[in-house]
C-alpha cells in the first residue's frame, strides 16, 4: 500500500487553498464540506470563489504567496499551474510538517485526494494511489450506483441506535450478530422504500425482543424487469433483486437478470404462455403471500412495467387483503423500449401528439376496443399482445376510417440482440406476419412516426443467428 487511507477531522481547523481558479474552487468546496475554516491565497479569483468570499464563507488573502503565510494553517492544497509557486509552497509546507496536496502532481504531495461518494455520515473514498484518477472515477460511479442517496440517512439512523445496542449487548460479537441480522432484515428495505419513520419504529421494536425473532415480517416487491435488454433494469430494481430471498418471475424476464440474484435465493418460474396458463393467477397471488409470511423478502419480477398489461394491480390487491407489506418498482415498458431501440419515437412534433397503449388480446373471443377513439389524426397506437389478432386489428382500423396506407411496424424481441423490425402499412400487417413467421413477444406500432425508423434506427442486432425457436432472450 503506497498511502495510508485515513479520514481527517478538520472541523473548524484553519486550512488553505493556494490558487484562485475553478480547480481551486472545487477543492475549496470539498474542504468546506468537511467543515474547516477556509482561506484562499490568490491575487485573482474565479467567479465562484469570489462569491464565496463576498458571502463570507471563505477568507481571502489577496497578496503574493510568501512562506510565513503557512504558519497558521493545518492543511494546504495547491491548485495552480505556476511550477515555481508550487515548489515554494511545497517547501514551506514540508518545513512546517503541514500535510500538502498539489493538484495533479502526486510527486509533490504528502497526501492525495481520493474520489469520494458522499452519503454523509457514510463516506466512501477510492484511490488509485495517483496512478489513474479516471479509473478511480469509473469505480466510484459503479459503487455510487449501488448506494442510494438514502443510505446517508440510513447510516444516521443506525448511528442513533449504537449506544442502545451497546447497553443491550455486552460483547462486540453479540452486537455484530445483532446488527448483521438487522441489516439483512426487511427493515432495511422498508427504510429504502421511503417508509423511514416506519423503519425506525420497527428498529425500536427489535430492541424489545430476542434476536431470534428478527426477520419476522416479509415484504413483496413488484419489479418491472424491462423489455429484454438487462441493462435497462433500474438501479433500485437491481439493488432489491440482489437482496431478495425469493424471486417469482415471468417468461418475459431476461435470463441475464436472474444472474444478479443471491446464490441461496429461491427461484420460482411462474411464466405463462397465451391460452395455456402454466400457473393460475390465484396460485401466484397465494404463493407471494405464503413466501412473505415466511418472513422472506420476495421479488415478483415481471417483463416491462408491472402496471402496464402486467396484472400488477391484481397481485397487490391480494397482498393488501392479507396485510402483506409491499412496494413497486417501475420498469421500462416494451412500448418505450421497442420504440426507442427501433428508432421510432412514439411522439414527434410533426407526426404524433398522443400515443395510446392498447391490448390486442382477445377477451371472450372478442377484441372489444373503442376503434373510433383509436383512429385519430396525429396519434400513435401501440398494440401489446396483438400478434395473433393482427388480421382483426388491421381490418377494424381500416373499417373505422384509418388509411390502409398508414405506416405500421412490428418489433419482434425488442431491445434484445435478436430484435427484428418489420415495417409496412396497416393493410399489409397480416401479410407481413405470415411471410416472416413473426413470433412473440412482438409489439405493433401504428402511426406516421413509423416513417422515422429508416432514418433513426440505431440499434444493431445479430441477424446472422437463427431467430426462430422458443428461446426468447438467450
Ligand atoms: N408489462 C409488459 C407487458 C406484458 S404483456 C410491459 O410493460 O412491457 C406482453 C406483451 O408485451 C407481449 O405480447 C408483447 O406485445 C409485449 N412485449 C414484451 N416484451 C417485448 C419485447 N421484448 N419485444 C416486443 N414486444 C414485447
Tab-separated table of N, CA and C and ligand atoms in Angstrom, residues 227-228 252 303-306 308-310 332-335 338 383-386 411-416 441-443 473, ligand 1:
chain	number	residue	atom	x	y	z
A	227	UNK	N	-37.956	-4.578	-20.976
A	227	UNK	CA	-38.432	-5.368	-22.116
A	227	UNK	C	-37.497	-6.467	-22.594
A	228	UNK	N	-36.255	-6.508	-22.157
A	228	UNK	CA	-35.367	-7.563	-22.660
A	228	UNK	C	-33.898	-7.269	-22.403
A	252	UNK	N	-41.202	-13.377	-19.674
A	252	UNK	CA	-40.569	-12.289	-20.416
A	252	UNK	C	-39.405	-11.630	-19.676
A	303	UNK	N	-41.892	-8.840	-16.839
A	303	UNK	CA	-41.342	-8.176	-18.016
A	303	UNK	C	-41.911	-6.767	-18.139
A	304	UNK	N	-41.130	-5.853	-18.680
A	304	UNK	CA	-41.606	-4.479	-18.916
A	304	UNK	C	-41.908	-3.765	-17.625
A	305	UNK	N	-43.080	-3.149	-17.580
A	305	UNK	CA	-43.518	-2.447	-16.375
A	305	UNK	C	-44.665	-3.235	-15.751
A	306	UNK	N	-44.645	-3.400	-14.405
A	306	UNK	CA	-45.676	-4.257	-13.782
A	306	UNK	C	-47.090	-3.681	-13.870
A	308	UNK	N	-48.281	-2.002	-16.514
A	308	UNK	CA	-48.760	-1.869	-17.896
A	308	UNK	C	-48.955	-3.271	-18.458
A	309	UNK	N	-50.198	-3.668	-18.596
A	309	UNK	CA	-50.565	-5.021	-19.022
A	309	UNK	C	-49.751	-6.071	-18.262
A	310	UNK	N	-49.592	-5.847	-16.973
A	310	UNK	CA	-48.753	-6.750	-16.201
A	310	UNK	C	-49.476	-7.384	-15.017
A	332	UNK	N	-39.004	-0.304	-17.624
A	332	UNK	CA	-39.201	0.267	-18.959
A	332	UNK	C	-40.218	-0.621	-19.671
A	333	UNK	N	-41.354	-0.030	-20.035
A	333	UNK	CA	-42.370	-0.841	-20.702
A	333	UNK	C	-41.964	-1.107	-22.148
A	334	UNK	N	-42.475	-2.205	-22.735
A	334	UNK	CA	-41.970	-2.574	-24.063
A	334	UNK	C	-42.299	-1.529	-25.128
A	335	UNK	N	-43.380	-0.778	-24.976
A	335	UNK	CA	-43.669	0.265	-25.984
A	335	UNK	C	-42.508	1.250	-26.034
A	338	UNK	N	-39.132	-0.822	-27.108
A	338	UNK	CA	-39.105	-1.249	-28.516
A	338	UNK	C	-39.101	-0.036	-29.445
A	383	UNK	N	-49.905	-1.658	-29.992
A	383	UNK	CA	-50.643	-2.860	-29.589
A	383	UNK	C	-49.706	-3.828	-28.890
A	384	UNK	N	-50.028	-4.144	-27.634
A	384	UNK	CA	-49.367	-5.227	-26.908
A	384	UNK	C	-50.181	-6.492	-27.199
A	385	UNK	N	-49.525	-7.626	-27.224
A	385	UNK	CA	-50.205	-8.929	-27.388
A	385	UNK	C	-51.121	-8.952	-28.612
A	386	UNK	N	-50.721	-8.296	-29.683
A	386	UNK	CA	-51.627	-8.162	-30.827
A	386	UNK	C	-51.339	-9.112	-31.971
A	411	UNK	N	-42.225	-4.919	-33.977
A	411	UNK	CA	-40.908	-5.080	-33.366
A	411	UNK	C	-40.911	-6.417	-32.627
A	412	UNK	N	-40.069	-7.312	-33.087
A	412	UNK	CA	-40.009	-8.656	-32.501
A	412	UNK	C	-38.793	-8.755	-31.583
A	413	UNK	N	-39.026	-9.308	-30.384
A	413	UNK	CA	-37.945	-9.464	-29.389
A	413	UNK	C	-37.171	-8.155	-29.208
A	414	UNK	N	-37.948	-7.074	-29.066
A	414	UNK	CA	-37.352	-5.744	-28.987
A	414	UNK	C	-36.339	-5.597	-27.862
A	415	UNK	N	-35.340	-4.806	-28.105
A	415	UNK	CA	-34.244	-4.438	-27.188
A	415	UNK	C	-33.266	-5.587	-26.915
A	416	UNK	N	-33.523	-6.774	-27.516
A	416	UNK	CA	-32.563	-7.861	-27.341
A	416	UNK	C	-31.683	-7.915	-28.588
A	441	UNK	N	-42.252	-12.513	-28.244
A	441	UNK	CA	-43.042	-11.313	-28.000
A	441	UNK	C	-42.827	-10.272	-29.101
A	442	UNK	N	-43.928	-9.756	-29.590
A	442	UNK	CA	-43.840	-8.725	-30.628
A	442	UNK	C	-44.820	-7.609	-30.335
A	443	UNK	N	-44.424	-6.435	-30.731
A	443	UNK	CA	-45.222	-5.250	-30.455
A	443	UNK	C	-45.573	-4.604	-31.793
A	473	UNK	N	-34.926	-14.892	-24.929
A	473	UNK	CA	-33.909	-13.873	-24.704
A	473	UNK	C	-32.546	-14.507	-24.438
B	1	LIG	N1	-45.787	-5.495	-18.676
B	1	LIG	C1	-45.234	-5.661	-20.006
B	1	LIG	C2	-46.247	-6.141	-20.982
B	1	LIG	C3	-46.728	-7.528	-20.750
B	1	LIG	S1	-47.886	-8.047	-21.953
B	1	LIG	C4	-44.622	-4.312	-20.452
B	1	LIG	O1	-44.777	-3.312	-19.760
B	1	LIG	O2	-43.966	-4.316	-21.484
B	1	LIG	C5	-46.862	-8.960	-23.045
B	1	LIG	C6	-46.711	-8.229	-24.358
B	1	LIG	O3	-45.719	-7.203	-24.256
B	1	LIG	C7	-46.196	-9.115	-25.476
B	1	LIG	O4	-47.249	-9.850	-26.071
B	1	LIG	C8	-45.633	-8.104	-26.429
B	1	LIG	O5	-46.645	-7.488	-27.179
B	1	LIG	C9	-45.063	-7.065	-25.496
B	1	LIG	N2	-43.617	-7.272	-25.284
B	1	LIG	C10	-42.998	-7.516	-24.124
B	1	LIG	N3	-41.673	-7.597	-24.299
B	1	LIG	C11	-41.435	-7.389	-25.599
B	1	LIG	C12	-40.273	-7.358	-26.414
B	1	LIG	N4	-39.061	-7.521	-25.890
B	1	LIG	N5	-40.413	-7.129	-27.730
B	1	LIG	C13	-41.637	-6.941	-28.273
B	1	LIG	N6	-42.764	-6.956	-27.560
B	1	LIG	C14	-42.679	-7.172	-26.244
